[in-house]
């Protein structure tokens, strides 16, 4: 069961801006600037960062909703960066995504039953009885019963919608699931329910998760390994506990200090300013304008990623 | 709250009564529509002829009733043709975007820039005078408005997560367009269809008035207006009757469209 299931190498995604002047080339939003990581089969890999750091872009690029500008994506050892047509359709059965906007990911004009049968129909299941049976059997996975089948999304609560969203992803029996902020729109009490449900499903169906979130607390609870993103780059990557106990990058330290309660003893680090404009990232280390441990070298030289201990890498000049 | 529904109710009642009249005319008119009576030319409204008679002594009410068939038929077919192609073209432009969108929409702009009546005149003079070509011309003229409304809905909805969700599941583009997105953008299209209906009726009246639409002796409101204008001083009611009915049907569909739009605004 071990081995690498998904690997991303130097993934780059730039969005061109609209051309406003005829002779000047338009700027581009640098959403991903060379992101690399590998996820082992059966693990939960967390991708954390603030809004606009490119974590959702990363998820959407991996599931091929977006074309990467550069870099490679490997799934089960095969290059899937540019696949199309039937092979892409086959891949859809193995990689699925749970969307950030729970309510928006369900078609408001369709019943739950229709929404759940659509993936099966899209994958070529024609037999209506078979579709019906698959759906009825799978409802139990997310602790819902058949009474939900004839409801419309607006008749469901936030937690129920998310369960349907999760089931929509699971119904094709994928191996790898990208969970893009799966609980950020939910009440805290429901968050725990959904996270536990996802953990149980992982055990039962031997799933691998790429868990995307802005909430380091949630990610720490849920994931085995965590990568911290800032402005389209991974600044630190480590085992969840290691990252929690021994954060190296100043940005990770500030994120951890923001988790309420647990680190009450330590000083809360409040960053100055906003995240920089991704169309015009700063020179040198992308974090230096907000960094509280800024040095002279940070303003002109990009730090390289170094391994500080086994499986713990960080990109910061503090660790040469 | 209640006040807003007024236009919906007015629209529904006008259209329903005109529809009822049309249905009755399929089985019954007070007099045969083409029956002439030399003794009763230009008769003023009376118990026998509620809307009077025309220059051939034909019963105007009977011809108005029969003319409603033309109006509804033209409206229905023209809106269906325009709606079908307009929605198809608009959906493709909005969903795929890029150069294809640019190309389609500039084509639509060109069609919109071309005066409708002029286009219909040209179309009819090339392909021949008659109700069928009139309908086709009116239908083609209404394509751009449907295309624009559909396109804007698709542009908005294609970014929604339910569409991304469908793509991720491997649903084909065609199915996403017409099975996933279309039901969500249908309401403004229905409003456009209602408005399109009224303008189609108006166009038919205008073309028939110019002698390019319905051919005699079949009655059409526009045609009756044309025939009667010579006698407007002699028997004004002959002119007034078709004028009132053209106004009524156009007003009715506009009210209906407004009413539906209001209803949707409130639901959102």
XYZ file of C-alpha atoms in Angstrom:
588
model
C 0.000 0.000 0.000
C 2.906 2.367 0.217
C 4.679 4.191 -2.554
C 4.099 7.499 -4.207
C 0.612 7.961 -5.639
C 0.893 11.564 -6.789
C 3.908 13.642 -7.536
C 4.071 17.253 -8.617
C 7.299 18.663 -10.010
C 7.997 22.382 -10.393
C 4.367 23.171 -11.046
C 3.912 26.674 -12.426
C 0.635 28.376 -13.164
C 0.490 31.960 -14.384
C -2.741 33.639 -15.310
C -2.267 36.246 -18.010
C -4.007 39.510 -17.243
C -6.150 41.207 -19.812
C -4.186 43.212 -22.316
C -4.821 46.881 -21.649
C -2.216 48.474 -23.893
C -1.526 47.337 -27.403
C 2.245 47.395 -27.320
C 2.947 46.471 -23.717
C 2.770 42.815 -22.884
C 0.092 42.220 -20.253
C 1.125 41.270 -16.741
C 0.444 37.880 -15.237
C -0.738 36.595 -11.904
C 1.868 34.183 -10.620
C -0.404 31.802 -8.761
C 2.045 28.903 -8.616
C 5.786 29.400 -8.831
C 7.437 26.012 -8.980
C 5.625 23.864 -6.465
C 6.948 20.344 -5.886
C 5.740 17.632 -3.549
C 5.011 13.935 -3.504
C 2.166 12.207 -1.710
C 2.407 8.605 -0.535
C -0.501 6.222 -0.968
C -2.807 6.263 2.018
C -1.551 9.429 3.640
C -3.201 12.794 4.170
C -1.141 15.614 2.825
C -2.016 19.133 3.916
C -1.501 22.284 1.914
C -1.814 25.407 4.070
C -1.586 29.079 3.342
C -3.557 32.306 3.397
C -6.103 33.284 0.754
C -4.539 33.980 -2.592
C -1.401 31.945 -1.962
C -2.265 29.554 -4.796
C -3.396 26.493 -2.868
C -6.747 26.220 -4.670
C -4.972 26.769 -7.993
C -2.690 23.884 -7.097
C -5.680 21.613 -6.445
C -7.484 22.649 -9.607
C -4.342 22.183 -11.680
C -3.782 18.679 -10.338
C -7.342 17.657 -11.116
C -6.936 19.223 -14.541
C -9.519 21.936 -14.296
C -6.630 24.235 -15.182
C -3.737 23.747 -17.563
C -0.364 24.216 -15.843
C 1.943 26.784 -17.419
C 4.930 24.592 -16.678
C 5.934 21.586 -14.630
C 4.784 18.001 -14.485
C 2.128 16.017 -12.648
C 2.547 12.265 -12.164
C -0.209 9.982 -10.975
C 0.743 6.405 -10.139
C 3.999 7.009 -11.952
C 2.359 8.155 -15.181
C 2.671 11.653 -16.538
C -0.833 13.111 -16.596
C 0.159 16.713 -17.305
C -1.255 16.834 -20.807
C -3.628 13.893 -21.120
C -6.947 14.440 -22.861
C -10.067 12.677 -24.078
C -10.730 9.125 -22.981
C -7.614 8.869 -20.813
C -8.610 11.996 -18.962
C -12.076 10.561 -18.480
C -10.560 7.392 -17.025
C -8.423 9.499 -14.716
C -11.583 11.182 -13.417
C -12.495 7.876 -11.844
C -9.276 7.819 -9.823
C -8.863 11.446 -8.776
C -11.772 13.401 -7.382
C -12.244 16.694 -5.611
C -14.421 18.020 -2.819
C -15.086 21.655 -3.528
C -14.614 24.678 -1.332
C -18.013 26.201 -1.993
C -20.247 23.438 -0.727
C -23.502 25.012 -1.775
C -22.210 26.139 -5.144
C -20.865 22.755 -6.158
C -24.346 21.242 -6.235
C -26.568 22.193 -9.148
C -29.419 24.193 -7.575
C -32.013 22.959 -10.064
C -31.410 19.245 -9.610
C -32.346 16.730 -6.968
C -29.753 14.959 -4.853
C -30.489 11.771 -6.744
C -29.811 13.405 -10.093
C -26.625 15.011 -8.758
C -25.343 11.684 -7.472
C -26.226 9.721 -10.595
C -24.634 12.213 -12.970
C -21.020 11.079 -12.324
C -22.054 7.488 -13.002
C -23.849 8.457 -16.216
C -20.857 10.526 -17.294
C -18.656 7.477 -16.804
C -20.865 5.415 -19.052
C -23.157 3.570 -16.630
C -26.422 3.372 -18.560
C -28.441 0.928 -16.506
C -30.892 2.934 -14.387
C -31.389 0.170 -11.862
C -27.671 -0.157 -11.376
C -27.303 3.596 -10.873
C -30.161 3.572 -8.394
C -28.682 0.665 -6.456
C -25.201 2.188 -6.336
C -26.583 5.435 -4.955
C -28.789 3.770 -2.349
C -25.931 1.610 -1.150
C -23.470 4.466 -0.992
C -25.658 6.834 1.042
C -24.725 4.903 4.138
C -21.072 5.911 3.633
C -21.901 9.487 4.566
C -24.570 8.654 7.169
C -27.516 9.831 5.101
C -30.673 7.901 4.261
C -32.847 7.562 1.182
C -35.183 10.350 2.237
C -32.578 12.815 0.999
C -32.649 11.577 -2.572
C -35.613 13.643 -3.715
C -34.525 16.876 -2.075
C -33.009 19.886 -3.736
C -29.725 21.387 -2.487
C -31.462 24.403 -0.921
C -33.452 22.014 1.249
C -30.282 20.675 2.881
C -28.218 22.035 5.755
C -24.578 22.987 5.268
C -23.337 19.726 6.738
C -25.745 17.664 4.641
C -24.684 19.497 1.494
C -21.070 18.728 2.264
C -21.917 15.063 2.805
C -23.563 15.013 -0.606
C -20.506 16.769 -2.040
C -18.243 14.143 -0.502
C -20.455 11.327 -1.732
C -20.462 12.865 -5.219
C -16.690 12.562 -5.178
C -16.713 9.059 -3.688
C -19.328 7.518 -5.937
C -16.800 6.856 -8.690
C -14.649 4.993 -6.143
C -11.539 7.125 -6.556
C -8.198 6.456 -4.899
C -7.117 10.034 -4.501
C -9.224 12.913 -3.237
C -8.423 16.580 -3.244
C -10.336 18.257 -0.436
C -10.351 21.994 -1.103
C -11.292 23.730 2.144
C -13.932 21.070 2.786
C -15.006 22.448 6.150
C -14.238 26.155 6.050
C -17.844 27.061 5.217
C -19.272 24.996 8.074
C -20.005 25.647 11.745
C -17.271 24.467 14.083
C -19.435 21.675 15.512
C -20.200 20.366 12.025
C -16.543 20.733 10.999
C -15.495 18.084 13.471
C -18.242 15.721 12.249
C -17.216 16.082 8.632
C -13.510 15.714 9.410
C -14.168 12.540 11.387
C -16.343 11.232 8.573
C -13.549 11.870 6.103
C -11.054 10.111 8.365
C -13.295 7.066 8.687
C -13.834 6.954 4.948
C -10.088 7.081 4.439
C -9.697 3.937 6.522
C -12.638 2.087 4.979
C -11.902 2.931 1.358
C -8.114 3.339 1.641
C -8.133 6.846 0.253
C -5.310 9.319 -0.112
C -6.108 12.950 0.625
C -4.663 16.213 -0.515
C -6.184 18.480 2.082
C -6.193 22.176 1.251
C -6.967 24.667 3.989
C -6.081 28.030 5.453
C -6.573 26.681 8.959
C -3.375 25.169 10.339
C -5.275 23.822 13.343
C -7.615 21.757 11.170
C -4.761 20.591 8.975
C -2.677 19.568 11.961
C -5.566 17.487 13.260
C -6.240 15.865 9.921
C -2.958 15.434 8.076
C 0.154 13.290 8.306
C 2.357 15.729 6.455
C 1.950 19.443 5.845
C 3.300 21.877 3.271
C 3.013 25.590 3.976
C 2.506 27.780 0.932
C 3.219 31.444 0.549
C 2.695 33.403 -2.658
C 2.756 30.414 -4.966
C 5.659 28.636 -3.308
C 6.066 25.982 -0.670
C 8.099 27.599 2.105
C 8.145 24.700 4.538
C 7.222 21.029 4.452
C 7.355 18.486 7.296
C 5.544 15.771 9.212
C 2.547 17.287 10.974
C 3.899 16.886 14.511
C 7.396 18.009 13.544
C 6.009 21.140 11.916
C 3.883 21.813 14.949
C 6.650 21.333 17.480
C 9.510 22.746 15.516
C 8.349 25.309 12.942
C 11.351 26.817 11.167
C 10.032 29.335 8.675
C 8.952 32.644 10.215
C 5.702 32.429 8.238
C 4.884 29.012 9.708
C 5.712 30.343 13.147
C 3.276 33.206 12.683
C 0.563 30.841 11.426
C 1.026 28.537 14.411
C 0.929 31.385 16.858
C -2.494 32.288 15.453
C -4.093 29.005 16.523
C -6.181 29.983 19.531
C -5.691 28.335 22.898
C -3.021 25.763 22.378
C -0.017 28.019 22.245
C -1.271 30.433 24.839
C 2.147 30.630 26.450
C 3.989 31.713 23.364
C 3.770 35.183 21.948
C 1.210 35.818 19.225
C 3.077 36.964 16.130
C 1.096 39.508 14.123
C 2.337 40.066 10.596
C 2.502 43.560 9.235
C 0.836 44.446 5.943
C -1.069 42.357 3.424
C 0.074 39.576 1.184
C 1.967 41.148 -1.708
C 0.468 41.502 -5.154
C 1.064 38.225 -7.015
C 1.279 40.093 -10.330
C 4.365 41.826 -8.991
C 6.034 39.642 -6.347
C 8.833 41.168 -4.302
C 12.489 40.578 -5.145
C 14.435 38.056 -3.131
C 12.441 36.057 -0.595
C 8.730 36.565 -1.336
C 8.018 36.819 2.396
C 10.637 39.423 3.298
C 8.385 42.536 3.281
C 6.322 41.052 6.119
C 9.002 39.005 7.845
C 9.898 39.811 11.449
C 13.317 38.139 11.114
C 14.250 39.919 7.907
C 17.953 40.140 7.049
C 19.749 42.089 4.364
C 20.192 39.034 2.134
C 16.423 38.407 2.028
C 15.752 41.528 -0.020
C 17.749 40.417 -3.044
C 18.379 36.657 -2.977
C 15.770 33.944 -3.168
C 16.270 31.318 -0.477
C 16.687 27.696 -1.552
C 14.882 24.866 0.084
C 17.107 22.963 2.530
C 16.466 19.917 4.670
C 16.835 20.809 8.339
C 16.029 17.312 9.537
C 14.770 14.155 7.870
C 11.655 14.964 5.869
C 11.595 18.548 7.053
C 12.569 21.114 4.450
C 12.402 24.860 4.660
C 13.148 27.721 2.282
C 14.586 30.510 4.422
C 17.955 32.260 4.750
C 17.937 31.546 8.478
C 18.824 27.965 7.558
C 21.728 28.114 5.138
C -45.352 43.312 -2.561
C -48.764 42.717 -4.058
C -48.571 45.712 -6.383
C -45.715 44.206 -8.315
C -47.770 41.268 -9.496
C -50.280 43.546 -11.222
C -48.428 43.480 -14.538
C -48.286 39.690 -14.425
C -52.041 39.436 -13.879
C -52.852 42.013 -16.565
C -50.563 40.191 -18.992
C -52.042 36.808 -18.231
C -55.637 38.011 -18.565
C -55.040 39.802 -21.877
C -53.159 36.884 -23.403
C -55.620 34.345 -22.028
C -58.623 36.157 -23.532
C -56.890 36.554 -26.893
C -55.925 32.881 -26.806
C -59.511 31.954 -25.997
C -60.666 34.013 -28.960
C -58.135 32.260 -31.165
C -59.283 28.840 -30.027
C -62.941 29.729 -30.629
C -62.107 30.976 -34.109
C -60.776 27.553 -35.007
C -64.316 26.188 -34.772
C -66.618 29.152 -35.030
C -66.758 32.681 -36.398
C -70.002 34.692 -36.532
C -69.745 34.898 -40.336
C -67.513 33.103 -42.836
C -64.396 35.243 -42.973
C -64.347 35.694 -46.741
C -68.065 36.016 -47.294
C -68.807 39.335 -48.975
C -72.060 41.203 -48.778
C -72.522 44.127 -51.152
C -75.544 45.453 -49.290
C -73.718 45.862 -46.026
C -70.479 47.628 -46.947
C -68.999 49.920 -44.283
C -71.729 49.075 -41.832
C -71.110 50.708 -38.450
C -70.969 48.498 -35.353
C -74.369 46.959 -34.652
C -75.932 43.923 -33.050
C -75.368 41.897 -36.219
C -71.815 43.099 -36.750
C -70.304 44.130 -33.381
C -67.257 45.662 -35.073
C -68.963 46.674 -38.301
C -68.097 45.498 -41.804
C -65.366 46.333 -44.284
C -65.329 47.618 -47.840
C -66.543 44.239 -49.156
C -69.202 43.889 -46.496
C -67.234 41.218 -44.621
C -67.740 40.963 -40.875
C -64.785 42.642 -39.153
C -65.146 40.685 -35.889
C -64.927 37.389 -37.777
C -61.827 38.567 -39.570
C -60.261 39.836 -36.348
C -60.870 36.425 -34.768
C -59.382 34.615 -37.708
C -56.484 37.091 -37.743
C -55.573 36.114 -34.188
C -54.633 32.686 -35.540
C -52.075 34.324 -37.802
C -50.748 36.463 -34.963
C -50.268 33.566 -32.556
C -48.971 31.241 -35.235
C -46.395 33.736 -36.441
C -45.385 34.613 -32.880
C -45.027 31.008 -31.800
C -43.031 29.801 -34.788
C -40.848 32.883 -35.001
C -40.021 32.772 -31.293
C -39.324 29.045 -31.487
C -36.978 29.464 -34.444
C -35.253 32.491 -32.936
C -35.127 30.939 -29.491
C -33.761 27.608 -30.655
C -30.931 29.020 -32.723
C -30.334 31.982 -30.423
C -29.974 29.788 -27.339
C -27.755 27.321 -29.184
C -25.447 29.990 -30.552
C -25.414 31.984 -27.310
C -24.656 28.881 -25.249
C -21.715 27.954 -27.460
C -20.354 31.509 -27.426
C -20.699 31.900 -23.681
C -19.437 28.476 -22.702
C -16.404 28.193 -24.942
C -15.488 31.895 -25.024
C -12.346 33.081 -26.768
C -12.202 33.620 -30.505
C -15.341 31.595 -31.147
C -17.296 33.852 -28.803
C -15.808 36.924 -30.439
C -16.742 35.684 -33.896
C -20.305 34.699 -33.010
C -21.050 37.862 -31.089
C -19.700 40.175 -33.797
C -21.963 38.316 -36.211
C -24.868 38.917 -33.854
C -23.935 42.599 -33.575
C -23.967 42.838 -37.351
C -27.422 41.261 -37.434
C -28.660 43.621 -34.746
C -27.230 46.638 -36.524
C -29.203 45.728 -39.628
C -32.739 47.188 -39.419
C -35.197 44.350 -38.911
C -37.816 45.509 -41.373
C -35.171 46.101 -44.024
C -33.848 42.584 -43.520
C -37.335 41.123 -43.753
C -38.028 43.138 -46.900
C -34.833 41.845 -48.454
C -35.489 38.282 -47.369
C -39.042 38.296 -48.669
C -38.109 39.886 -51.974
C -35.423 37.227 -52.535
C -37.362 34.178 -51.382
C -40.848 35.299 -52.273
C -43.817 36.872 -50.574
C -45.794 34.742 -48.175
C -46.452 33.842 -44.585
C -43.745 31.162 -44.410
C -40.925 33.441 -45.460
C -42.246 36.186 -43.213
C -42.040 33.860 -40.249
C -38.525 32.744 -41.114
C -37.380 36.349 -41.533
C -38.885 37.374 -38.195
C -37.367 34.328 -36.531
C -33.892 35.106 -37.854
C -34.247 38.689 -36.708
C -34.902 37.577 -33.144
C -31.848 35.296 -32.904
C -29.388 37.958 -31.615
C -31.448 38.960 -28.590
C -31.779 35.341 -27.476
C -28.101 34.727 -28.151
C -27.005 37.677 -26.011
C -29.167 36.773 -23.049
C -28.135 33.119 -23.170
C -24.477 34.015 -23.543
C -24.413 36.293 -20.525
C -26.047 33.595 -18.404
C -23.535 31.004 -19.557
C -20.561 33.281 -18.952
C -21.742 33.789 -15.400
C -22.595 30.164 -14.694
C -19.608 28.440 -16.278
C -17.443 29.722 -13.423
C -19.744 28.253 -10.772
C -18.481 25.247 -8.882
C -21.321 22.985 -9.933
C -20.048 23.311 -13.498
C -16.457 22.594 -12.425
C -17.819 19.690 -10.441
C -19.489 18.285 -13.555
C -16.286 18.703 -15.568
C -14.301 16.897 -12.914
C -16.765 14.002 -13.069
C -16.116 13.679 -16.786
C -19.457 15.028 -18.042
C -19.280 16.036 -21.700
C -19.344 19.709 -22.667
C -22.591 19.303 -24.560
C -24.302 17.787 -21.554
C -22.888 20.417 -19.205
C -24.226 23.138 -21.464
C -27.743 21.879 -21.966
C -28.416 19.638 -19.012
C -26.502 21.409 -16.250
C -26.325 25.107 -17.106
C -29.391 25.731 -19.280
C -32.017 24.958 -16.589
C -30.282 27.541 -14.396
C -30.338 30.331 -16.953
C -33.780 29.602 -18.380
C -35.740 32.329 -16.596
C -34.326 35.366 -18.422
C -34.746 33.421 -21.656
C -38.440 32.933 -20.906
C -38.815 36.670 -20.352
C -37.052 37.293 -23.653
C -39.376 34.825 -25.366
C -42.414 36.684 -24.069
C -41.045 40.009 -25.273
C -39.969 38.384 -28.530
C -43.495 37.139 -29.049
C -44.875 40.654 -28.962
C -42.265 42.028 -31.318
C -42.836 39.123 -33.703
C -46.555 39.915 -33.799
C -45.724 43.552 -34.390
C -43.301 42.684 -37.182
C -45.869 40.467 -38.832
C -48.414 43.272 -38.660
C -45.888 45.684 -40.142
C -44.909 43.320 -42.949
C -48.493 42.442 -43.739
C -49.302 46.121 -43.688
C -46.644 46.579 -46.353
C -48.236 43.725 -48.280
C -45.360 41.302 -47.720
C -46.849 39.001 -45.127
C -50.187 37.265 -45.202
C -51.768 37.354 -48.639
C -55.421 38.102 -49.321
C -58.033 36.906 -48.773
C -56.626 35.457 -45.507
C -57.113 37.936 -42.695
C -54.229 39.378 -40.704
C -54.427 42.368 -38.404
C -51.648 44.200 -40.162
C -53.219 43.531 -43.523
C -56.619 44.780 -42.296
C -54.949 47.960 -41.127
C -53.486 48.403 -44.581
C -56.764 47.766 -46.394
C -58.743 50.004 -44.104
C -56.570 53.095 -44.151
C -58.027 54.256 -47.478
C -61.423 54.392 -45.844
C -60.369 55.877 -42.525
C -62.562 58.950 -42.895
C -65.465 56.925 -44.244
C -65.533 54.219 -41.566
C -62.973 54.766 -38.796
C -64.038 51.672 -36.779
C -62.699 49.430 -39.531
C -59.226 50.876 -38.880
C -59.615 51.097 -35.139
C -60.540 47.438 -34.588
C -57.317 45.778 -35.858
C -55.286 48.621 -34.316
C -56.742 47.906 -30.903
C -56.074 44.185 -31.162
C -52.474 44.655 -32.287
C -51.968 46.985 -29.336
C -53.625 44.524 -26.981
C -51.513 41.513 -27.912
C -48.258 43.493 -27.840
C -49.182 45.040 -24.519
C -50.275 41.675 -23.162
C -46.993 39.952 -23.905
C -44.974 42.895 -22.621
C -46.920 42.872 -19.370
C -46.448 39.125 -19.142
C -42.691 39.429 -19.688
C -42.427 42.221 -17.118
C -44.488 40.224 -14.671
C -42.320 37.124 -15.018
C -39.175 39.231 -14.619
C -40.572 40.805 -11.434
C -41.470 37.416 -10.083
C -37.902 36.194 -10.624
C -36.388 39.316 -9.080
C -38.329 38.672 -5.941
C -37.426 35.014 -5.797
C -33.741 35.851 -5.793
